Structure formats: structure tokens, C-alpha cells
XYZ file of C-alpha atoms in Angstrom:
722
model
C 133.943 141.973 180.250
C 137.313 140.341 179.584
C 138.428 139.622 176.029
C 138.580 135.850 176.677
C 135.026 135.849 178.002
C 133.765 137.763 174.984
C 135.570 135.408 172.636
C 134.005 132.416 174.415
C 130.505 133.872 173.986
C 131.325 134.707 170.390
C 132.464 131.155 169.541
C 129.547 129.478 171.326
C 127.067 131.584 169.406
C 128.366 130.095 166.140
C 128.563 126.397 167.026
C 125.606 125.546 164.788
C 126.398 124.209 161.344
C 126.396 126.932 158.703
C 124.336 124.745 156.429
C 121.420 124.899 158.853
C 121.175 128.696 158.783
C 118.380 130.258 156.781
C 118.600 133.721 155.226
C 115.650 136.051 155.603
C 114.312 137.243 152.292
C 114.254 140.990 151.820
C 110.596 140.904 150.871
C 109.506 139.140 154.039
C 111.707 141.008 156.493
C 110.165 143.904 158.354
C 112.896 146.515 158.597
C 112.872 147.468 162.261
C 115.695 148.524 164.511
C 117.080 145.465 166.243
C 119.587 145.408 169.073
C 122.622 144.755 166.898
C 125.023 146.023 169.573
C 124.335 142.856 171.573
C 125.669 140.702 168.751
C 128.874 138.940 169.887
C 130.774 140.112 166.801
C 129.990 143.778 167.570
C 130.872 143.313 171.231
C 134.169 141.666 170.349
C 135.091 144.437 167.904
C 134.023 147.092 170.396
C 136.246 145.555 173.063
C 139.231 145.581 170.732
C 138.762 148.593 168.462
C 136.210 151.135 169.667
C 136.526 153.899 172.261
C 134.918 153.387 175.663
C 131.203 154.013 175.234
C 129.739 156.337 177.887
C 126.705 157.514 175.886
C 124.189 155.159 177.558
C 122.185 155.116 174.309
C 122.837 153.789 170.811
C 120.565 154.132 167.771
C 121.552 152.744 164.387
C 120.026 153.094 160.925
C 117.523 150.392 160.027
C 119.365 149.645 156.784
C 121.891 147.748 158.899
C 119.111 145.435 160.087
C 118.352 144.669 156.459
C 122.009 144.003 155.709
C 122.595 141.768 158.716
C 119.308 139.925 158.281
C 120.805 138.615 155.053
C 124.498 138.399 155.946
C 126.297 137.109 158.992
C 128.218 139.975 160.574
C 131.387 137.907 160.408
C 131.032 137.463 156.647
C 130.949 141.239 156.199
C 133.671 142.214 158.667
C 136.067 139.397 157.754
C 135.677 139.525 153.976
C 134.715 142.961 152.667
C 137.114 145.826 152.198
C 135.994 149.424 152.672
C 134.782 150.032 149.104
C 132.828 146.786 149.130
C 131.113 147.796 152.361
C 130.156 151.108 150.764
C 128.692 149.249 147.809
C 126.804 146.898 150.126
C 125.272 149.820 152.039
C 124.005 151.655 148.971
C 122.935 148.452 147.216
C 120.650 147.821 150.154
C 119.220 151.326 150.037
C 118.174 150.627 146.448
C 116.871 147.178 147.363
C 114.768 148.707 150.113
C 113.449 151.528 147.924
C 114.561 152.147 144.368
C 113.414 155.772 144.688
C 115.136 156.581 147.970
C 116.463 160.049 148.703
C 117.122 162.144 151.803
C 114.399 164.729 152.253
C 115.354 167.931 154.121
C 111.644 168.807 154.272
C 111.024 165.808 156.478
C 109.725 167.285 159.699
C 108.943 165.514 162.928
C 106.147 167.210 164.819
C 104.491 165.622 167.847
C 100.899 164.602 167.159
C 98.747 165.955 169.972
C 95.739 164.054 168.634
C 97.441 160.667 168.718
C 96.642 157.765 171.007
C 100.189 158.047 172.338
C 99.562 161.632 173.466
C 96.232 160.749 175.077
C 97.850 157.888 176.982
C 100.789 160.080 178.025
C 98.438 162.854 179.175
C 96.241 160.512 181.180
C 99.202 158.824 182.853
C 100.931 162.074 183.877
C 98.047 164.521 184.256
C 97.994 164.807 188.047
C 101.772 165.255 188.337
C 101.880 167.835 185.547
C 98.920 169.741 186.999
C 100.630 169.897 190.387
C 103.833 171.161 188.739
C 101.887 173.754 186.734
C 100.077 174.956 189.870
C 103.430 175.712 191.494
C 104.242 178.219 188.743
C 104.030 181.813 189.905
C 102.731 183.091 186.558
C 99.862 180.637 186.106
C 96.638 182.386 184.995
C 93.769 182.697 187.444
C 90.879 182.882 184.956
C 89.424 179.365 184.406
C 89.446 179.545 180.598
C 93.014 180.814 180.445
C 94.091 178.354 183.130
C 92.790 175.324 181.205
C 94.408 176.482 177.955
C 97.780 177.197 179.555
C 97.714 173.891 181.430
C 97.029 172.040 178.189
C 99.900 173.899 176.478
C 102.141 172.972 179.416
C 101.268 169.271 179.026
C 101.874 169.464 175.267
C 105.325 170.969 175.903
C 106.077 168.094 178.272
C 105.026 165.631 175.573
C 107.205 167.401 173.010
C 110.188 167.014 175.335
C 109.349 163.359 175.866
C 109.248 162.756 172.100
C 112.738 164.147 171.578
C 114.526 163.042 174.744
C 112.957 159.758 175.867
C 110.946 158.404 172.947
C 113.039 157.289 169.961
C 110.615 157.904 167.079
C 111.936 161.296 165.946
C 115.617 160.716 166.812
C 115.450 157.463 164.824
C 114.258 159.334 161.723
C 117.195 161.706 162.050
C 119.557 158.772 162.558
C 118.330 157.304 159.248
C 119.080 160.640 157.552
C 122.475 161.433 159.042
C 123.814 157.879 158.844
C 123.476 157.928 155.069
C 125.034 161.413 154.917
C 128.037 160.234 156.958
C 128.485 157.026 154.990
C 128.171 158.753 151.616
C 130.719 161.395 152.584
C 133.247 158.843 153.794
C 132.676 156.512 150.844
C 132.524 159.006 147.983
C 133.681 162.481 149.083
C 136.729 162.072 151.331
C 137.634 158.571 150.117
C 140.744 159.762 148.251
C 142.298 161.533 151.245
C 145.624 159.795 151.993
C 145.105 159.899 155.773
C 141.660 158.334 155.485
C 142.903 155.627 153.132
C 145.707 154.717 155.534
C 143.426 154.654 158.587
C 140.697 152.673 156.846
C 143.155 150.084 155.544
C 144.610 149.625 159.026
C 141.088 149.389 160.438
C 140.032 146.678 157.968
C 143.274 144.736 158.471
C 142.870 144.782 162.244
C 139.272 143.597 162.006
C 140.413 140.695 159.861
C 143.078 139.807 162.402
C 140.475 139.701 165.167
C 138.131 137.602 163.026
C 140.890 135.649 161.304
C 138.994 132.328 161.267
C 135.750 133.710 159.946
C 136.482 134.433 156.272
C 136.576 130.690 155.612
C 133.830 129.857 158.088
C 131.509 132.601 156.808
C 132.203 133.423 153.148
C 130.370 136.467 151.844
C 127.839 136.151 149.055
C 125.475 138.801 147.720
C 121.755 138.121 147.898
C 119.861 137.924 144.618
C 118.252 141.368 145.125
C 121.706 142.843 145.815
C 123.069 141.265 142.635
C 120.255 142.865 140.671
C 120.536 146.241 142.397
C 121.020 149.190 140.063
C 123.448 150.698 142.570
C 126.193 148.445 141.203
C 125.948 150.206 137.856
C 125.496 153.834 138.932
C 128.225 156.403 139.472
C 128.512 158.015 142.932
C 127.121 161.210 141.386
C 123.709 159.505 141.337
C 123.970 158.853 145.063
C 125.047 162.471 145.413
C 121.799 163.803 143.949
C 119.830 161.602 146.333
C 121.874 162.517 149.415
C 122.016 166.237 148.578
C 118.793 167.076 146.706
C 118.994 170.645 148.038
C 122.036 171.352 145.837
C 121.876 172.211 142.138
C 125.499 171.082 141.696
C 126.437 174.428 140.221
C 129.102 176.642 141.720
C 128.216 179.975 143.307
C 129.139 183.175 141.499
C 132.357 184.682 142.904
C 132.549 188.404 142.126
C 135.824 190.244 142.696
C 135.695 193.840 143.953
C 136.773 194.930 140.441
C 133.548 193.471 139.011
C 135.207 190.427 137.448
C 133.085 187.309 137.930
C 134.276 183.733 138.325
C 131.992 180.707 138.163
C 134.217 178.322 140.049
C 136.397 178.626 143.188
C 139.025 181.332 142.495
C 142.721 181.109 143.231
C 143.162 182.735 146.636
C 146.845 183.428 145.971
C 146.272 185.450 142.808
C 145.476 189.153 142.973
C 144.490 189.257 139.292
C 140.879 188.119 138.849
C 141.337 188.023 135.073
C 143.764 185.137 135.538
C 141.003 182.786 136.526
C 137.926 183.930 134.686
C 136.183 180.849 133.351
C 133.029 179.673 131.717
C 130.043 178.821 133.851
C 130.257 175.333 135.293
C 127.106 173.358 134.605
C 125.891 170.111 136.089
C 128.347 167.294 135.633
C 128.199 163.522 135.769
C 131.247 163.563 138.048
C 131.034 163.879 141.829
C 130.416 167.612 142.223
C 131.057 167.776 145.959
C 134.406 166.020 145.691
C 135.303 168.263 142.753
C 134.419 171.322 144.816
C 136.421 170.013 147.777
C 139.476 169.514 145.585
C 139.294 173.087 144.249
C 139.288 174.747 147.660
C 142.488 176.673 148.249
C 144.207 179.188 150.479
C 143.180 180.940 153.671
C 140.636 183.676 154.055
C 137.979 185.484 156.057
C 134.320 184.667 155.472
C 131.176 186.471 156.532
C 127.571 186.850 155.499
C 125.276 189.820 155.925
C 121.945 191.307 154.919
C 122.005 194.683 153.203
C 121.013 196.550 156.372
C 124.176 195.359 158.165
C 126.557 196.926 155.661
C 127.812 199.508 158.171
C 129.062 196.662 160.393
C 131.116 195.177 157.556
C 132.534 198.596 156.704
C 133.635 198.961 160.336
C 135.136 195.477 160.312
C 137.116 196.198 157.149
C 138.516 199.391 158.682
C 139.614 197.302 161.663
C 141.155 194.615 159.432
C 143.227 197.267 157.680
C 144.411 198.546 161.067
C 145.363 194.957 161.966
C 147.342 194.798 158.672
C 145.316 191.881 157.381
C 146.663 190.348 154.155
C 144.080 187.571 153.736
C 141.253 187.809 151.178
C 137.690 188.368 152.369
C 134.603 186.659 150.949
C 131.149 188.029 151.741
C 128.779 185.151 151.054
C 125.071 185.837 150.620
C 122.078 183.944 149.348
C 121.008 186.924 147.268
C 123.327 189.460 145.700
C 124.034 192.604 147.726
C 122.694 195.930 146.506
C 125.156 197.816 144.294
C 125.293 200.823 146.634
C 126.238 198.581 149.560
C 128.964 196.922 147.518
C 130.355 200.362 146.714
C 130.504 201.262 150.417
C 132.336 198.042 151.235
C 134.802 198.431 148.350
C 135.489 202.040 149.342
C 136.322 200.953 152.893
C 138.583 198.224 151.526
C 140.369 200.076 148.715
C 140.374 203.855 149.317
C 143.636 205.412 150.445
C 143.867 206.217 154.154
C 145.388 209.659 154.631
C 145.315 209.994 158.418
C 144.987 207.835 161.503
C 143.071 208.541 164.740
C 144.848 210.662 167.341
C 145.041 207.578 169.578
C 147.611 206.136 167.137
C 150.258 208.414 168.656
C 150.151 206.444 171.913
C 150.741 203.085 170.200
C 152.972 203.998 167.250
C 156.104 202.599 168.917
C 154.409 199.215 169.412
C 153.167 198.968 165.823
C 156.530 199.587 164.137
C 158.063 202.198 161.850
C 156.640 200.587 158.705
C 153.067 200.402 160.025
C 151.715 203.318 157.949
C 152.869 203.522 154.321
C 151.577 206.361 152.127
C 152.855 204.603 149.004
C 150.534 201.630 149.665
C 147.425 203.578 150.550
C 148.289 204.045 154.209
C 147.184 200.637 155.495
C 146.861 197.382 153.506
C 144.085 197.438 150.940
C 141.756 194.475 151.259
C 140.932 191.881 148.611
C 137.137 191.551 148.769
C 134.918 189.039 146.995
C 131.123 188.941 146.878
C 129.767 185.405 146.636
C 126.176 184.691 145.590
C 124.997 181.138 146.343
C 121.478 181.587 144.930
C 122.008 179.339 141.902
C 123.789 176.683 143.970
C 120.629 175.879 145.980
C 117.671 173.972 144.558
C 114.688 176.341 144.508
C 112.570 173.797 146.416
C 114.886 174.030 149.431
C 115.832 177.702 149.566
C 113.571 178.253 152.559
C 115.891 176.014 154.587
C 118.518 178.742 154.779
C 116.721 181.661 156.376
C 118.294 183.706 159.184
C 121.266 181.788 160.600
C 121.098 179.385 157.657
C 123.030 181.892 155.551
C 125.984 181.397 157.863
C 126.114 177.674 157.113
C 125.974 178.393 153.390
C 128.921 180.737 153.857
C 130.822 178.041 155.748
C 130.339 175.590 152.899
C 130.363 177.634 149.691
C 133.314 179.941 150.366
C 136.310 178.885 148.287
C 138.967 178.720 151.029
C 140.511 175.499 152.244
C 141.060 177.210 155.610
C 138.704 179.914 156.745
C 137.800 182.193 159.598
C 134.003 182.591 159.703
C 133.014 185.809 161.480
C 129.841 187.680 162.330
C 129.753 191.224 161.021
C 129.902 192.602 164.592
C 132.862 190.464 165.711
C 135.838 192.701 166.521
C 139.262 191.069 166.292
C 142.026 192.518 168.444
C 144.695 190.320 166.874
C 145.380 189.872 163.177
C 143.682 186.965 161.375
C 147.116 185.418 160.789
C 147.575 185.286 164.574
C 144.476 183.080 164.861
C 145.659 180.697 162.150
C 148.986 180.359 163.976
C 147.468 179.474 167.349
C 148.742 176.144 168.630
C 145.198 174.847 169.119
C 144.327 175.562 165.487
C 147.539 174.026 164.200
C 146.819 170.830 166.146
C 143.081 170.456 165.557
C 142.162 172.503 162.502
C 138.925 173.646 164.180
C 138.668 176.222 166.965
C 135.604 177.733 168.626
C 135.058 180.028 171.593
C 132.850 179.762 174.643
C 129.864 181.906 175.555
C 128.983 183.450 178.899
C 128.376 180.800 181.562
C 124.706 181.619 182.087
C 121.514 179.621 182.376
C 120.788 175.922 182.468
C 118.656 173.586 180.398
C 117.354 170.062 180.732
C 118.520 166.767 179.323
C 120.801 166.492 176.295
C 120.123 162.812 175.525
C 118.731 163.794 172.128
C 122.143 164.707 170.704
C 123.725 161.524 172.030
C 121.217 159.553 169.967
C 122.055 161.275 166.685
C 125.769 160.507 166.642
C 127.434 157.520 164.991
C 126.394 154.128 166.338
C 128.536 151.179 167.324
C 127.484 149.579 164.034
C 128.742 152.659 162.120
C 132.017 152.347 164.006
C 132.379 148.632 163.248
C 131.286 148.912 159.628
C 132.905 152.152 158.439
C 135.284 153.281 161.193
C 133.096 156.302 161.968
C 133.875 156.946 165.658
C 131.176 157.183 168.307
C 130.868 160.307 170.465
C 133.243 160.056 173.427
C 133.793 161.773 176.763
C 135.785 164.450 174.925
C 132.394 165.782 173.796
C 130.051 164.422 176.470
C 132.012 165.901 179.397
C 131.417 169.458 178.193
C 129.140 171.861 180.060
C 126.568 171.690 177.267
C 125.808 168.067 178.125
C 125.645 168.993 181.802
C 122.822 171.435 181.128
C 124.462 174.793 180.283
C 122.058 176.722 178.054
C 124.659 178.567 175.980
C 128.056 176.951 175.563
C 129.551 178.321 172.340
C 129.677 181.886 171.022
C 129.891 181.285 167.280
C 130.798 184.849 166.300
C 134.226 183.587 165.205
C 134.899 180.025 164.034
C 138.173 178.688 162.623
C 138.068 175.711 160.250
C 140.507 173.738 158.100
C 138.450 171.924 155.473
C 141.339 169.732 154.459
C 140.632 168.022 157.792
C 136.929 168.744 158.330
C 135.201 169.107 154.953
C 132.642 166.361 155.608
C 131.881 167.747 159.068
C 130.853 171.087 157.552
C 128.401 169.192 155.337
C 126.857 167.503 158.371
C 126.802 170.744 160.363
C 124.998 172.573 157.568
C 122.241 169.951 157.448
C 121.580 169.976 161.184
C 119.961 173.362 160.560
C 117.275 171.771 158.367
C 115.366 170.195 161.213
C 113.191 171.889 163.833
C 113.909 169.055 166.251
C 117.571 170.133 166.280
C 117.199 173.896 165.828
C 114.796 174.321 168.723
C 117.255 172.775 171.158
C 119.902 175.430 170.551
C 119.901 179.151 169.806
C 120.648 179.939 166.175
C 124.024 178.636 165.087
C 125.674 178.815 168.521
C 126.151 175.099 169.163
C 125.796 173.544 165.732
C 129.388 173.874 164.513
C 130.915 171.712 167.229
C 127.864 169.466 167.624
C 127.794 168.920 163.863
C 131.400 167.759 164.049
C 130.638 165.394 166.929
C 127.587 164.022 165.092
C 129.931 163.266 162.204
C 132.243 161.260 164.456
C 134.801 164.084 164.248
C 136.086 165.198 167.642
C 139.210 166.857 166.334
C 138.048 170.289 167.460
C 139.272 172.668 170.138
C 136.999 174.823 172.263
C 138.853 177.647 173.962
C 139.391 176.704 177.593
C 138.498 180.158 178.903
C 134.798 180.981 179.138
C 133.693 184.336 177.743
C 134.611 187.302 179.913
C 133.135 190.761 180.321
C 135.591 193.334 178.945
C 135.743 196.985 179.937
C 136.386 198.764 183.225
C 135.738 197.338 186.695
C 132.951 199.096 188.594
C 134.213 201.425 191.322
C 133.632 199.428 194.556
C 132.261 202.597 196.190
C 129.481 202.665 193.577
C 128.465 199.149 194.567
C 128.044 198.716 198.292
C 126.425 196.013 200.377
C 123.200 196.755 202.217
C 125.249 197.449 205.353
C 127.352 200.044 203.517
C 130.493 197.905 203.243
C 132.298 197.153 199.993
C 131.873 193.744 198.381
C 134.908 191.528 198.112
C 133.694 190.467 194.663
C 134.524 192.767 191.759
C 131.974 193.676 189.084
C 132.460 194.512 185.413
C 129.429 195.433 183.295
C 129.789 195.138 179.538
C 127.720 194.434 176.431
C 130.696 192.588 174.958
C 131.492 188.915 175.570
C 135.291 188.842 175.361
C 137.478 185.899 174.418
C 140.798 185.371 176.175
C 143.364 182.962 174.738
C 143.763 179.774 176.752
C 147.389 179.581 175.617
C 148.534 182.346 177.995
C 145.258 183.169 179.837
C 145.809 186.852 179.135
C 145.704 187.748 175.435
C 142.410 189.321 174.383
C 141.687 187.780 170.973
C 138.300 189.204 170.006
C 135.029 190.521 171.363
C 131.419 190.409 170.226
C 129.200 193.380 169.426
C 131.587 195.858 167.893
C 133.782 198.354 169.725
C 131.399 200.995 171.027
C 130.135 200.806 174.608
C 126.681 199.768 173.372
C 126.592 198.295 169.881
C 122.777 198.357 170.020
C 122.552 202.043 170.920
C 120.094 202.779 168.097
C 117.497 200.574 169.796
C 117.926 201.977 173.301
C 115.069 203.691 175.125
C 117.279 206.406 176.615
C 114.441 207.986 178.562
C 113.922 204.723 180.429
C 117.555 203.622 180.773
C 118.753 206.965 182.100
C 116.379 206.446 185.040
C 117.362 202.872 185.954
C 120.037 204.180 188.304
C 121.644 200.885 189.317
C 124.835 200.963 187.207
C 127.193 203.488 185.585
C 126.810 205.974 188.406
C 129.791 207.935 187.050
C 127.623 208.923 184.067
C 125.221 211.844 184.617
C 121.794 210.209 184.704
C 120.423 212.108 181.708
C 119.335 211.091 178.216
C 122.102 213.129 176.562
C 124.835 211.722 178.804
C 123.807 208.131 178.186
C 123.631 208.691 174.416
C 127.164 210.054 174.466
C 128.421 207.241 176.714
C 126.806 204.354 174.815
C 128.091 205.552 171.422
C 131.637 206.232 172.658
C 134.578 203.828 172.070
C 134.793 200.924 174.487
C 137.657 201.348 176.962
C 139.155 197.989 177.914
C 141.279 197.977 181.066
C 140.087 194.696 182.543
C 138.287 191.465 181.807
C 136.448 189.290 184.308
C 135.732 185.624 183.655
C 132.839 184.911 185.973
C 133.106 182.327 188.725
C 131.100 179.273 187.667
C 130.499 175.674 188.652
C 126.946 175.261 187.374
C 125.208 175.903 190.695
C 123.799 178.733 192.785
C 125.924 180.083 195.638
C 123.386 181.633 198.000
C 125.004 183.290 200.990
C 124.321 185.693 203.862
C 127.032 188.214 202.940
C 125.137 189.926 200.113
C 127.631 188.559 197.592
C 126.506 187.434 194.124
C 125.089 183.918 193.963
C 125.707 183.576 190.215
C 128.618 184.743 188.081
C 126.574 186.757 185.587
C 123.719 189.200 186.037
C 121.599 190.646 183.243
C 120.685 194.337 183.344
C 118.181 196.682 181.726
C 120.947 198.672 180.031
C 121.904 198.740 176.341
C 118.561 197.323 175.241
C 119.192 194.491 177.772
C 122.455 193.471 176.078
C 124.509 194.696 179.050
C 125.599 191.931 181.454
C 127.659 192.184 184.633
C 130.313 189.603 185.452
C 131.533 188.954 189.012
C 135.042 187.909 190.007
C 133.711 185.712 192.802
C 130.421 184.297 193.977
C 129.163 182.943 197.266
C 130.404 183.444 200.790
C 129.370 182.531 204.297
C 126.153 180.497 204.566
C 123.605 180.319 207.377
C 125.201 177.149 208.747
C 128.600 178.853 209.027
C 130.159 177.069 206.058
C 131.351 178.883 202.941
C 130.533 178.316 199.277
C 132.931 181.007 198.030
C 134.157 180.473 194.456
C 136.622 182.602 192.490
C 136.621 183.443 188.820
C 139.473 185.210 187.044
C 140.370 188.895 186.785
C 142.653 190.025 183.972
C 144.264 193.456 184.096
C 145.689 194.718 180.827
C 148.917 196.687 180.523
C 148.676 200.378 179.756
C 149.945 199.892 176.214
C 147.369 197.117 175.626
C 144.540 199.414 176.706
C 145.923 202.124 174.427
C 146.055 199.670 171.524
C 142.451 198.592 172.132
C 141.461 202.270 172.127
C 143.205 202.841 168.785
C 141.426 199.848 167.253
C 138.082 201.070 168.639
C 138.626 204.554 167.210
C 139.488 203.030 163.829
C 136.451 200.751 163.929
C 134.175 203.705 164.704
C 135.943 206.018 162.211
C 136.807 208.575 164.887
C 139.420 211.285 164.435
């Protein structure tokens, strides 16, 4: 719609005399979600100021209905500055409910005894029964059949409640809208860039609505004038928005045993220089205070006690990579003393000798690589961070399993951090990652997973992002095609491999807060696996699309299968190449060659302790160069990974069935390595029955001899081999 046409509609809608308008009283108004996006003022501002909206859905918090039931939109947009809008929002929360707070325990479970479910079941029963009957694994016994059919219908209803029905998404919108608004109003409000952008935003709105400040003067309602919010510090809002925090700092313990009760100075190597008294609850804004004390760059990880060996291996590798950045190991509970000793020994003990494989790479690593006077390789600065006292005891159950990782992302003390899983194996130094062009430009970098599997609709996540009203009121951007065009929203099951995440909190502090809280809710968690998607989705749900996802999908890294060990049914060699590996590998999109890091350690099978060798040695479909015995497979799976090639599987989201016995999909799971071994194919498809071809190529990367030798040295170091 043209600007002139919108302006005409806008002016006509306000021809009535202002004196004839009647304000709704707060007491009489039923707070329901109205279609505010159809208001001419919103449409006019969207036309002029807001990104093109391709979401096809828009949910806004009901508090806006309360605000705009009592105030003309023009009076707000043309008269109130940013701080006044913040005050108006929180005043209305108090007017609506003086005891409001955001409850992380709020759960949204479909009611299978409700009238809505009964109606849904009756309406769709025949179609769902027919779909269920087409399933190959449907039970034949009548009792089991009826139960499984009923479970199938309930699952359909659950999907309907999250994707098509708005009840549960609306509850989450109420929650996350207040989180976003609080963060922008009271946490990041002193950031110079935000101040500049917000001022320009408000000024431009006033230019668009230049006649309306006189035509629609703003005046607070009587309940707003009486609202206690006008007399309360933001720290009171903070306790209501973040009830799961105690507003105490974690305990930061240096490897020497020195303890610090506030974020330490990352640049200092003397922990005594910043020992301080315990920080108790304060009337000031704790989260902003914490944000302002973040400093330096560092590596962050979290681990249970039984994963200590993985951290020890990682620290050996970091020393080989000549890492100079501090490391913080963030846990909910304190690590056992014996495990701390193992980690400190790996970080601080002198290294007397290097693996034999060092001889082949010494010339590439430089004459000063190994220095006996400095302990051989750089000693690591390790901190142990316990967040137990930082979390309200009533909400500690919110951070089980992958939840610890989000605590680590928030409560580490670095302004810029690399968050890594304990089995992530870097093949470039951490400093290399921080210097990547993509990180320098965006301040947030993530890496893609294998291109496997497909899921259903993703409408749910579109609903949770900022609304057009958020954009018009607080300049919180809506989700755009930058996010919506990604494979995740086209149905890919696994999009991100979150084993290594780069983040600059000077740019993305509030997004980490939103990301962390996405993990609270089953409705969100059940739509993704663990933490895989929540870092980038959390940013998008915060209106923050300043992230970079590596343009190269995860590869398989290792050695290409001998074509003679993999023949077609007619005895001919395939023209596709195969590489089987238990390690998703991540190739830099800056040169499409550099191997940055891999998952699952640096042995052939990181999960070798869980392998049923008796069974796997008899599978007989892969690794034909290995004697098919238990002993041979044990030796092979525990040996260092040899990396000569990487294959990024061919992928376009579809199946490529063909008559040439070529792969129809780019990845194939296997029974090897406790089912963690996947094979990637350099091409898929071929000639079809109708004579046409659906051939599609992936990418094969061949590493130089010295690169393979370097990978071998790092693997030997990681595994502590001679």
C-alpha cells in the first residue's frame, strides 16, 4: 500500500472531534489481545520505519491493549520519549496487577480432558485414524491399537496447540515481551549505541506524526498517576522479571585456591589483586551492575564430575595451540576436589616432552614453539565458577542437563567468550576464532550441524518474536527474512551444532538473558534438541539478528572410503565418494578450506567405552580395511583420528531417488561407534526412471600433507600419546 494511501486512511480515521472520544476505564476493560496491527498509526509507522514483515503471524502482549484502550496511539508515539514509554509500560503492569511477576514455573500443557480436545478429536478422528492405519508399526492387538491411536491423536492435538492455536504461544509472548522491554529500558539503556538509535527512532516517529502532538496530547489516566511503579527503582522490576536470581554473584575460584565474589579482572594474573568481600543483595540494578563488570576475553565450559577427563584432554590441546586466554569452568555445584586437582595439573604442570608426531610439524610451528623455561607449552589460567548461590532455590530445577550451559553463558565474567562443550576439539587457537571476520562484524558466531532429517512447521517460533507493536513502541525489531529464510524454518531437524559458540556481550548481553530463559519452558525445549538451536533463536526472539551462522554445513572429517570397498550392486564403483566419521567437522566459510574445530574429541570413536565390540565387529558394512575382530576394532576406535579429507554432504532438503544405486540423501547413519558414526556423500542422486537426472554435488576438501600431520600432532596431544 502506498504511503499516500496509508496517510489518507490514517487521517480519515481521526476526523471525529477529540472531545467526543471516551476513554475506557481500566476496571471495565477486559484485557484481550486486539488486532492493534490494523490500526492506521501502526500501519503508517510500519510503512516508514519497520522491516518488511514476512512472518505471516503477529502476537503482541495484552498489556498493550490496556495501554491503547486508554491512550490514542498517536498521543504515545508523538509525545513520549523512550524513558516515558518504559514508565508507561511498567505503570500499566502494576495497574493490571500490583503483584505481577514473571513465573518460570508457568507451564503450558494441553488439557486432554477439555471440551476443546473433545471437539478437536471428534472433528478429525476419521482422518487421524486413516493416517495412523498407514503406519507400518501400528499394533495389531485391539487393546494396544486403541491406546496407541489415542496417543497419536493426543500428539496431533499437542502440535495443534503450539503451532495453530495461540493459547500457549500467547502466554509466552506475555512473558518474553516484558523481559525484552525490561532489558532495553533498564539493563542496556546506558549503552551509547542504543541511546543514539533510540533517539533517532523517536525523532523520526515524531516527524512522521508531526501534527499529532497538538491534536492528541498525552495525559496519564488516574490509575497510572496512582501507580506505585512511578516511585519504585528499576531494581524492584528486576526482582519481578528475574525471580529465579538471588542477585548475588557466583563464586569465582582461581586455580591457586583464591576466591573472588565478584567478576575478576581477566587481564590480571594475580588473584590476590582482586580479592573482595562477598557482594550481597543491593538496591541498585544488579544485572546492569554485573553487565558493567564483565571484562576481557576467555573460554567457558561446564561439566559434570564424570566428564573431567574430557576437560583434561581439552586443556592439553589448548596448551598445544598456545592458548593465552583464561578458562572458566562454570558449574551449578562445585567440582570435587580430586577433579579440580586433575584439571589444574593438566593446566599448570611442566611439559617435558612432546609426541613423536611433533617432529613432522616442528617447522610449521616455529622455533619458539616449545620453551623449557616456561614449562614447555603455555600454562593455562583456570577458574572454577560455582553459580549455586546465584540461583533462587525455588528455581534450581530449571537448569538441569543443558541448562548448565546457559548458566555458564550468562554467569562467566568475560565480556567476550567462547563457550565450548568439553568434547569440542579446536584445530585453531582461540585467538584465531576471535579474529574471524564474521565475529568481528557480528559479535556472535555459531556453526551448523549435519544436514539430516526434517521436521514439521516452525510457526511457533515466529509467534514468540517481537511484535509490530514492540517495534513501534520500543524499536525492538521484528524477525526478518535473515532468520526466517534459514533451513530450520524450512523444516530441517538439526540446524546448529552448539558445541562452540562465540559471543560478544558488549553487543548481545540482553540476548543471552532471553536465550537462557527459553530453556525454562517445555513448549520451547521440546521443539529442539537440548541447546542446539536456542542460542540463535534466543537472539532472534530478542529482536537481535546480528549473528553469523557459518555458511558451510557440518562435514564428515577423516579418510575417504576406498571406492573398491564400496561397490554398486553391479560391481562398478560409485561416482559419489563416501567418508564415515563420528565427528561433525566445521570448515571456515571465509576460505572454504580451513578446518576450525570438530565435535567428539580426537579419537576415531569418542564413545568407544560404550561400544558393543562383539556386535560391531560383525556388522561388516564399513571399515573393511580393519580386521573384523573385537580386538582390531577396539584398537581402531581408540586410535587418533586421521584427517585427510572432509566431505560436506550434498543437500537441498529433498530425497534424490535414482536407478544408479547412488545415495538418495547426503548423510547415512550406521551401527558403528555406538551409532555415532555417520557417512557423508560427496554427491547424491543420478539418473531417474524417466531418463532425467537429479544429481546434486556436495563439497570435497582435501587437506595438505602438512595439515594432516598437524591434525595428527594435535590428536596425539589430546589423547596424551607418546
